[in-house]
Coordinates of C-alpha atoms and ligand atoms in Angstrom, one line a residue:
M1 CA 0.0 0.0 0.0
K2 CA 1.2 3.5 -0.9
I3 CA 2.1 5.5 2.3
L4 CA 0.2 8.8 2.2
T5 CA 1.6 11.7 4.0
G6 CA 0.2 15.3 3.6
K7 CA 2.4 18.3 3.5
T8 CA 3.8 17.4 6.9
A9 CA 4.3 13.9 8.2
F10 CA 2.6 13.4 11.6
F11 CA 4.2 10.1 12.4
D12 CA 7.7 10.7 11.3
S13 CA 9.3 8.2 13.7
V14 CA 7.0 5.4 12.6
P15 CA 7.8 3.2 9.6
A16 CA 5.3 1.3 7.5
I17 CA 4.2 -1.7 9.5
K18 CA 5.0 -5.1 7.8
Y19 CA 4.5 -8.7 8.7
E20 CA 7.7 -10.1 10.2
G21 CA 6.4 -13.2 12.0
P22 CA 6.2 -14.3 15.7
Q23 CA 10.0 -14.3 16.2
T24 CA 10.5 -10.6 15.5
T25 CA 11.6 -8.2 18.2
N26 CA 10.6 -5.2 16.2
P27 CA 7.7 -3.3 18.0
F28 CA 6.7 -1.8 14.7
A29 CA 5.9 -5.0 12.9
Y30 CA 3.1 -7.6 12.8
R31 CA 3.8 -10.9 14.3
W32 CA 0.5 -12.5 13.2
Y33 CA -1.2 -10.3 10.7
D34 CA -0.1 -11.3 7.2
E35 CA -2.8 -9.9 5.1
N36 CA -2.5 -12.3 2.1
K37 CA -2.1 -15.4 4.2
T38 CA -5.0 -17.8 3.6
V39 CA -6.9 -19.1 6.6
A40 CA -9.9 -21.3 6.3
G41 CA -10.4 -20.5 2.7
K42 CA -10.0 -16.7 2.7
T43 CA -7.2 -14.3 3.2
M44 CA -6.7 -12.7 6.6
K45 CA -7.5 -9.3 5.0
D46 CA -10.9 -10.6 3.8
W47 CA -11.9 -12.3 7.0
L48 CA -10.9 -9.4 9.3
R49 CA -11.6 -6.2 7.2
F50 CA -9.9 -3.9 9.7
A51 CA -11.0 -0.3 10.0
V52 CA -9.5 2.6 12.0
A53 CA -12.0 4.8 13.9
Y54 CA -11.6 8.5 13.3
W55 CA -13.1 9.6 16.6
H56 CA -10.9 7.8 19.1
S57 CA -7.7 8.1 17.2
F58 CA -7.8 11.6 15.7
N59 CA -10.4 13.5 17.8
G60 CA -9.9 11.9 21.2
N61 CA -7.6 14.1 23.2
G62 CA -7.3 12.1 26.5
A63 CA -9.6 14.5 28.4
D64 CA -11.8 12.8 31.1
P65 CA -14.4 14.2 33.5
F66 CA -11.6 15.0 35.9
G67 CA -9.1 16.6 33.6
E68 CA -8.1 18.5 30.5
A69 CA -6.6 17.1 27.2
T70 CA -3.4 15.2 27.4
H71 CA -3.0 14.1 23.8
L72 CA -1.6 17.3 22.3
F73 CA -1.3 16.1 18.7
A74 CA 0.0 18.2 15.9
W75 CA -2.9 17.6 13.5
D76 CA -5.3 19.2 16.0
K77 CA -3.6 22.7 16.2
N78 CA -4.6 24.9 13.3
P79 CA -7.1 27.6 14.3
D80 CA -8.9 27.4 11.0
P81 CA -11.5 24.6 11.3
I82 CA -11.3 23.5 7.6
Q83 CA -7.5 23.4 7.6
R84 CA -7.5 21.6 10.9
A85 CA -9.9 19.0 9.4
K86 CA -7.6 18.6 6.5
D87 CA -4.6 18.1 8.8
K88 CA -6.6 15.5 10.6
A89 CA -7.4 13.7 7.4
D90 CA -3.7 13.8 6.5
A91 CA -2.8 12.2 9.8
A92 CA -5.6 9.6 9.5
F93 CA -4.5 8.5 6.1
E94 CA -0.8 8.5 7.0
M95 CA -1.6 6.2 9.9
I96 CA -4.0 3.9 8.0
T97 CA -1.6 3.5 5.1
K98 CA 1.3 2.9 7.4
L99 CA -0.7 0.2 9.2
G100 CA -1.7 -1.2 5.8
L101 CA -5.4 -1.4 6.7
P102 CA -8.2 -1.4 4.1
Y103 CA -10.9 0.7 5.9
Y104 CA -11.8 3.7 8.1
C105 CA -15.0 4.8 9.8
F106 CA -16.2 8.2 11.0
H107 CA -19.0 10.4 12.5
D108 CA -19.8 13.6 10.6
V109 CA -18.4 15.8 13.4
D110 CA -15.2 13.8 13.6
V111 CA -14.3 14.8 10.0
V112 CA -14.9 18.5 10.6
D113 CA -16.1 20.6 13.5
Y114 CA -19.8 21.4 13.4
T115 CA -21.5 24.7 14.4
N116 CA -25.2 25.4 15.0
D117 CA -25.8 26.4 11.4
V118 CA -27.2 23.5 9.3
A119 CA -26.2 24.9 5.9
D120 CA -22.7 25.8 7.1
N121 CA -22.2 22.2 8.4
E122 CA -23.4 20.7 5.1
N123 CA -20.9 22.9 3.3
R124 CA -18.1 22.0 5.6
L125 CA -18.8 18.3 5.3
R126 CA -19.0 18.6 1.5
Q127 CA -15.5 20.2 1.4
L128 CA -14.0 17.5 3.5
T129 CA -15.8 14.8 1.6
A130 CA -14.0 16.1 -1.6
Y131 CA -10.7 16.0 0.3
L132 CA -11.3 12.5 1.6
Q133 CA -12.4 11.3 -1.9
Q134 CA -8.9 12.3 -3.1
K135 CA -7.2 10.6 -0.2
Q136 CA -9.2 7.4 -0.9
A137 CA -8.3 7.5 -4.6
D138 CA -4.6 8.1 -3.9
S139 CA -4.3 5.3 -1.3
G140 CA -7.0 2.7 -2.1
V141 CA -8.3 2.9 1.5
K142 CA -12.1 2.7 1.7
L143 CA -14.9 3.8 4.0
L144 CA -16.4 0.9 5.9
W145 CA -19.1 3.0 7.4
G146 CA -20.2 6.5 8.1
T147 CA -22.5 7.7 10.9
A148 CA -23.9 10.9 12.4
N149 CA -23.1 12.0 16.0
L150 CA -26.5 12.5 17.5
F151 CA -25.4 12.5 21.1
S152 CA -22.8 15.1 21.8
H153 CA -24.6 18.4 21.1
R154 CA -26.7 19.7 24.0
R155 CA -29.9 19.7 21.8
Y156 CA -29.8 15.9 22.0
M157 CA -29.7 15.7 25.7
N158 CA -33.3 14.2 25.7
G159 CA -32.6 12.1 22.6
A160 CA -32.3 12.6 18.9
S161 CA -35.0 10.7 17.0
T162 CA -36.7 9.9 20.3
N163 CA -36.6 13.5 21.6
P164 CA -40.0 14.7 22.9
D165 CA -39.4 17.9 20.8
F166 CA -40.0 17.4 17.1
H167 CA -37.8 20.4 16.4
V168 CA -34.8 18.4 17.8
L169 CA -35.8 15.3 15.8
A170 CA -35.7 17.5 12.6
H171 CA -32.1 18.6 13.4
A172 CA -31.2 14.9 13.7
G173 CA -32.8 14.4 10.3
A174 CA -30.7 17.2 8.9
Q175 CA -27.5 15.7 10.3
V176 CA -28.3 12.1 9.1
K177 CA -29.1 13.5 5.6
A178 CA -25.7 15.2 5.3
A179 CA -23.9 12.2 6.8
L180 CA -25.6 9.9 4.3
D181 CA -24.7 12.2 1.5
A182 CA -21.1 12.1 2.6
T183 CA -21.1 8.3 3.0
I184 CA -22.6 7.8 -0.4
A185 CA -20.2 10.2 -2.1
L186 CA -17.3 8.3 -0.5
G187 CA -18.6 4.9 -1.6
G188 CA -19.2 4.0 2.1
E189 CA -20.1 0.3 2.3
N190 CA -22.4 0.6 5.3
Y191 CA -24.1 3.2 7.5
V192 CA -24.4 2.9 11.3
F193 CA -27.0 4.1 13.8
W194 CA -25.8 4.0 17.4
G195 CA -28.5 5.3 19.7
G196 CA -26.5 6.8 22.5
R197 CA -29.3 9.1 23.7
E198 CA -32.2 7.1 22.2
G199 CA -33.6 6.0 25.5
Y200 CA -34.7 7.7 28.7
M201 CA -33.5 8.7 32.2
S202 CA -36.8 8.6 33.9
L203 CA -40.2 7.1 33.0
L204 CA -41.9 9.8 34.9
N205 CA -41.4 12.2 32.0
T206 CA -41.2 9.6 29.2
N207 CA -43.8 8.1 26.7
M208 CA -41.7 5.1 25.8
K209 CA -44.1 3.7 23.2
K210 CA -44.2 7.0 21.3
E211 CA -40.4 7.3 21.4
K212 CA -39.8 3.8 20.1
E213 CA -42.3 4.4 17.3
H214 CA -40.4 7.6 16.4
L215 CA -37.1 5.8 16.4
A216 CA -38.5 3.2 14.0
R217 CA -40.1 5.8 11.7
F218 CA -36.8 7.8 11.7
L219 CA -34.9 4.7 10.6
Q220 CA -37.4 4.0 7.8
T221 CA -37.3 7.6 6.6
S222 CA -33.4 7.6 6.6
R223 CA -33.3 4.3 4.8
D224 CA -35.7 5.6 2.2
Y225 CA -33.6 8.7 1.6
A226 CA -30.4 6.7 1.3
R227 CA -31.9 4.1 -1.1
K228 CA -33.4 6.9 -3.3
N229 CA -30.0 8.4 -3.5
G230 CA -28.2 5.3 -4.6
F231 CA -27.0 3.8 -1.3
T232 CA -26.8 0.0 -1.8
G233 CA -24.9 -0.9 1.4
T234 CA -26.2 -2.2 4.7
F235 CA -27.5 -0.2 7.6
F236 CA -26.3 -1.4 11.0
I237 CA -27.8 -0.8 14.5
E238 CA -25.2 -0.8 17.2
P239 CA -26.7 -2.1 20.5
K240 CA -25.7 -0.7 23.8
P241 CA -27.8 -1.0 27.0
C242 CA -26.9 2.3 28.7
E243 CA -24.3 5.1 28.8
P244 CA -24.9 7.9 28.2
T245 CA -28.6 7.3 28.7
K246 CA -29.8 5.3 31.7
H247 CA -32.0 3.0 29.7
Q248 CA -31.2 2.7 26.0
Y249 CA -33.8 1.3 23.5
D250 CA -31.2 -0.7 21.5
Y251 CA -30.3 -2.7 24.6
D252 CA -28.6 -5.8 23.1
A253 CA -28.7 -8.0 20.0
E254 CA -31.8 -9.9 21.0
T255 CA -33.7 -6.6 21.7
V256 CA -32.7 -5.0 18.5
I257 CA -33.6 -8.0 16.4
G258 CA -37.1 -8.0 17.9
F259 CA -37.4 -4.3 17.2
L260 CA -36.2 -4.7 13.5
R261 CA -38.7 -7.5 13.1
Q262 CA -41.6 -5.5 14.6
Y263 CA -41.0 -2.5 12.3
D264 CA -40.2 -4.5 9.2
L265 CA -36.6 -3.3 8.9
L266 CA -34.9 -6.7 8.6
G267 CA -34.4 -6.4 4.9
D268 CA -32.1 -3.4 5.2
F269 CA -30.6 -3.5 8.7
K270 CA -28.1 -5.8 10.5
L271 CA -26.1 -5.5 13.7
N272 CA -22.8 -3.8 14.5
L273 CA -21.8 -5.5 17.8
E274 CA -19.3 -4.0 20.2
V275 CA -17.4 -6.0 22.8
N276 CA -17.7 -3.5 25.7
H277 CA -21.4 -3.0 25.0
A278 CA -22.0 -6.7 25.3
T279 CA -20.4 -6.8 28.7
L280 CA -22.4 -3.7 29.8
A281 CA -25.5 -5.6 28.9
G282 CA -24.5 -8.4 31.2
H283 CA -23.5 -10.7 28.3
T284 CA -20.3 -12.1 27.0
F285 CA -19.3 -10.8 23.5
Q286 CA -19.5 -14.4 22.3
H287 CA -23.2 -14.5 23.4
E288 CA -24.0 -11.4 21.3
L289 CA -22.2 -12.7 18.3
Q290 CA -24.0 -16.1 18.5
V291 CA -27.4 -14.3 18.7
A292 CA -26.5 -12.3 15.6
V293 CA -25.1 -15.2 13.7
D294 CA -28.1 -17.4 14.4
A295 CA -30.4 -14.7 13.0
G296 CA -28.2 -14.2 9.9
L297 CA -27.6 -10.6 11.1
L298 CA -23.9 -10.3 12.0
G299 CA -23.0 -7.2 10.0
S300 CA -19.9 -5.8 11.6
M301 CA -18.2 -5.4 14.9
D302 CA -16.6 -2.6 17.0
A303 CA -13.4 -4.0 18.6
N304 CA -12.4 -3.1 22.1
R305 CA -12.4 -4.5 25.6
G306 CA -13.9 -3.4 28.9
D307 CA -12.4 -3.4 32.3
Y308 CA -13.8 -6.1 34.7
Q309 CA -13.6 -3.7 37.6
N310 CA -15.4 -0.8 35.9
G311 CA -19.1 -0.4 34.9
W312 CA -18.6 1.7 31.9
D313 CA -17.4 1.7 28.3
T314 CA -13.6 1.9 28.8
D315 CA -13.0 1.2 25.1
Q316 CA -9.5 -0.3 25.7
F317 CA -7.7 -1.9 22.8
P318 CA -8.4 -5.7 22.5
T319 CA -5.7 -7.9 23.8
N320 CA -7.6 -10.8 25.4
L321 CA -6.8 -13.9 23.3
N322 CA -9.3 -16.2 25.0
E323 CA -12.2 -13.9 24.4
L324 CA -11.1 -13.2 20.9
T325 CA -10.5 -16.8 20.0
E326 CA -13.9 -17.9 21.3
S327 CA -15.3 -14.9 19.3
M328 CA -13.5 -15.9 16.1
L329 CA -14.9 -19.5 16.5
I330 CA -18.4 -18.0 16.2
I331 CA -17.5 -15.6 13.4
L332 CA -15.8 -18.3 11.4
E333 CA -18.6 -20.8 11.8
G334 CA -21.0 -18.0 10.8
G335 CA -19.1 -17.4 7.6
G336 CA -17.8 -14.0 8.5
F337 CA -19.3 -10.5 8.5
K338 CA -22.2 -9.6 6.3
G339 CA -21.0 -6.3 4.8
G340 CA -18.9 -5.0 7.7
G341 CA -15.6 -5.8 9.3
I342 CA -13.6 -5.1 12.5
N343 CA -13.6 -1.4 13.5
F344 CA -11.2 -0.4 16.3
D345 CA -13.7 1.5 18.4
A346 CA -10.9 1.8 21.1
K347 CA -8.8 4.5 22.5
I348 CA -5.4 4.8 23.9
R349 CA -5.3 5.7 27.6
R350 CA -5.1 9.3 28.9
N351 CA -1.5 8.9 29.8
S352 CA -0.5 7.3 26.5
T353 CA 0.6 10.6 25.0
D354 CA 2.9 9.8 22.0
P355 CA 1.6 9.6 18.5
A356 CA 3.5 6.3 18.3
D357 CA 1.2 4.9 21.1
L358 CA -1.6 4.9 18.5
F359 CA 0.5 2.5 16.4
H360 CA 1.3 0.2 19.3
A361 CA -2.3 0.0 20.3
H362 CA -3.5 -0.9 16.7
I363 CA -0.6 -3.3 16.1
G364 CA -1.5 -5.1 19.3
G365 CA -5.2 -5.3 18.5
I366 CA -4.6 -6.4 14.9
D367 CA -2.2 -9.1 15.9
A368 CA -4.5 -10.3 18.7
F369 CA -7.3 -10.8 16.1
A370 CA -5.0 -12.4 13.5
R371 CA -3.7 -14.8 16.0
S372 CA -7.2 -15.6 17.2
L373 CA -8.3 -16.2 13.6
V374 CA -5.5 -18.7 13.1
T375 CA -6.2 -20.4 16.4
A376 CA -9.9 -20.6 15.9
A377 CA -9.5 -22.0 12.4
N378 CA -7.1 -24.6 13.8
I379 CA -9.5 -25.6 16.5
L380 CA -12.4 -25.9 14.0
E381 CA -10.3 -28.0 11.7
N382 CA -8.3 -30.2 14.0
S383 CA -9.9 -30.5 17.4
E384 CA -12.9 -32.3 18.8
Y385 CA -14.6 -29.1 19.6
K386 CA -17.4 -29.2 16.9
K387 CA -17.9 -33.0 17.3
L388 CA -18.3 -32.8 21.1
R389 CA -20.9 -30.1 20.8
E390 CA -22.8 -32.0 18.1
Q391 CA -22.7 -35.2 20.2
R392 CA -24.5 -33.5 23.1
Y393 CA -27.6 -33.4 20.8
Q394 CA -27.3 -36.9 19.3
S395 CA -30.5 -38.1 21.1
F396 CA -32.3 -35.8 18.7
N397 CA -31.5 -38.2 15.9
S398 CA -34.1 -40.6 17.1
A399 CA -37.4 -40.9 15.2
E400 CA -39.4 -39.7 18.3
A401 CA -37.2 -36.6 18.7
K402 CA -37.3 -35.8 14.9
A403 CA -41.1 -35.9 15.2
F404 CA -40.9 -33.5 18.1
E405 CA -38.8 -31.1 16.1
A406 CA -41.1 -31.3 13.2
G407 CA -44.0 -30.5 15.4
T408 CA -45.8 -33.8 14.9
A409 CA -45.2 -35.3 18.4
S410 CA -47.9 -34.6 21.0
L411 CA -47.4 -34.0 24.7
E412 CA -48.9 -37.5 25.3
Q413 CA -46.3 -39.0 23.1
L414 CA -43.5 -37.3 25.1
R415 CA -45.0 -38.7 28.2
D416 CA -45.1 -42.2 26.8
Y417 CA -41.4 -41.9 25.6
A418 CA -40.4 -40.8 29.2
V419 CA -42.2 -43.8 30.7
K420 CA -40.8 -46.3 28.2
N421 CA -37.2 -45.1 28.6
G422 CA -37.1 -44.5 32.4
E423 CA -34.7 -42.0 34.0
P424 CA -32.2 -40.2 31.6
A425 CA -28.5 -40.9 32.1
V426 CA -26.4 -38.3 33.9
T427 CA -24.3 -36.8 31.0
S428 CA -21.3 -34.6 31.3
G429 CA -21.3 -31.2 29.5
R430 CA -17.4 -31.5 29.6
Q431 CA -16.9 -27.7 30.0
E432 CA -13.4 -27.9 31.5
Y433 CA -12.3 -30.3 28.8
L434 CA -13.5 -27.9 26.1
E435 CA -11.9 -24.9 27.9
N436 CA -8.6 -26.8 27.8
I437 CA -9.0 -27.4 24.0
I438 CA -9.0 -23.6 23.5
N439 CA -5.9 -23.0 25.7
N440 CA -4.1 -26.0 24.1
Y441 CA -4.4 -24.4 20.6
L442 CA -3.5 -20.8 21.7
Ligands
XLS501 C1 -20.2 4.5 21.8 C2 -20.3 3.8 20.5 C3 -20.0 4.8 19.3 C4 -20.5 4.2 18.1 C5 -20.6 5.1 16.9 O1 -20.2 3.8 22.8 O2 -19.5 2.7 20.5 O3 -18.6 5.0 19.3 O4 -19.7 3.1 17.7 O5 -21.4 6.1 17.2
NI502 NI1 -19.0 1.6 18.8
NI503 NI1 -18.9 2.0 22.6

């Protein structure tokens, strides 16, 4: 891939990251991610479809509720908002091309600062869209998905499409329209809705039924606009149970699937699952993946990890090989992502203040996924894992069980089967044995 630097290089000290294999001591090299290596019938690049997230890497400045910015990066300095946005795009494409990744993702307000003037915002985004079109053409990097930030501005404090004030909802519409225009112009392959404020803080002031109907209608209206304007990609809903809102309507995968079914949106929408959102919902990420795969709706994922001691979205870079290997087992068996890929929705820590830290973070996450992909493929191909799981259900091969599954066995027949066959045997689920298989292949 051609390395793309703007007028100034922002990551001067960092070379292009290449695959060197597990033995290398070079911190700026991949040990596992070898993009053209074939694993389970596809290249690593095609299985993983990595994307860099604009917001965490190029807008995130390390500030937290207790303290000011600590990431004082050179691309974020120019006082002119358009020039600053272009510097940021230069930094983004320098990093993405040095990492050798195929995709990026953004919110409208990540690309260029927004004001309260709708027409001015549209104009700014159009200027930056043209700039990004050129960057994409020069590098071959593509847009995995675009989205609109409908949660940061104070007007959205009571929700965007679920706001009790129609005037606010209309502003959300204006933003989504412009973000869709940008996504379409950039050949974006998907479009995401994350409902950060689509929910409520207190039922005392909330008509939940009305708000959920508005959310559905807003999605339909947005879909219709995008389709009319040539968007052929997939829309993703990104579930999250809470934070910033106390109760969010897109709670988890199962909830969103029910919602999409209720409002007839399954033909256009799939899921974008995030690791730390799953754990906030009280699930494992593997659980969320399995729910989506079983419904044929695994569109994409936001990669990160949470902190077991904290109850919020810490968005750390993924490093947990057990969690990722179990996840890759599900993704592989499900045939991969439907339209999406792996977006690093993760941020370096407040005290990781060197531009190079962004590289170490991504290299670690990329290698952790690549290694998990190899491990999971190995487990599926060579271990007893699949066979053991299948064997647990072997009793369903009997004629009586097949009749039950087909819906032709009555409750009386189940009773007679129970009487005829006496007490079932005690059968081991062999959980520890299976856990050992994962570790043995790591
Ligand atoms: C926040 C979400 C957000 C979405 C995009 O928790 O993960 O970053 O991915 O709006
Ligand atoms: Ni996310
Ligand atoms: Ni998140």
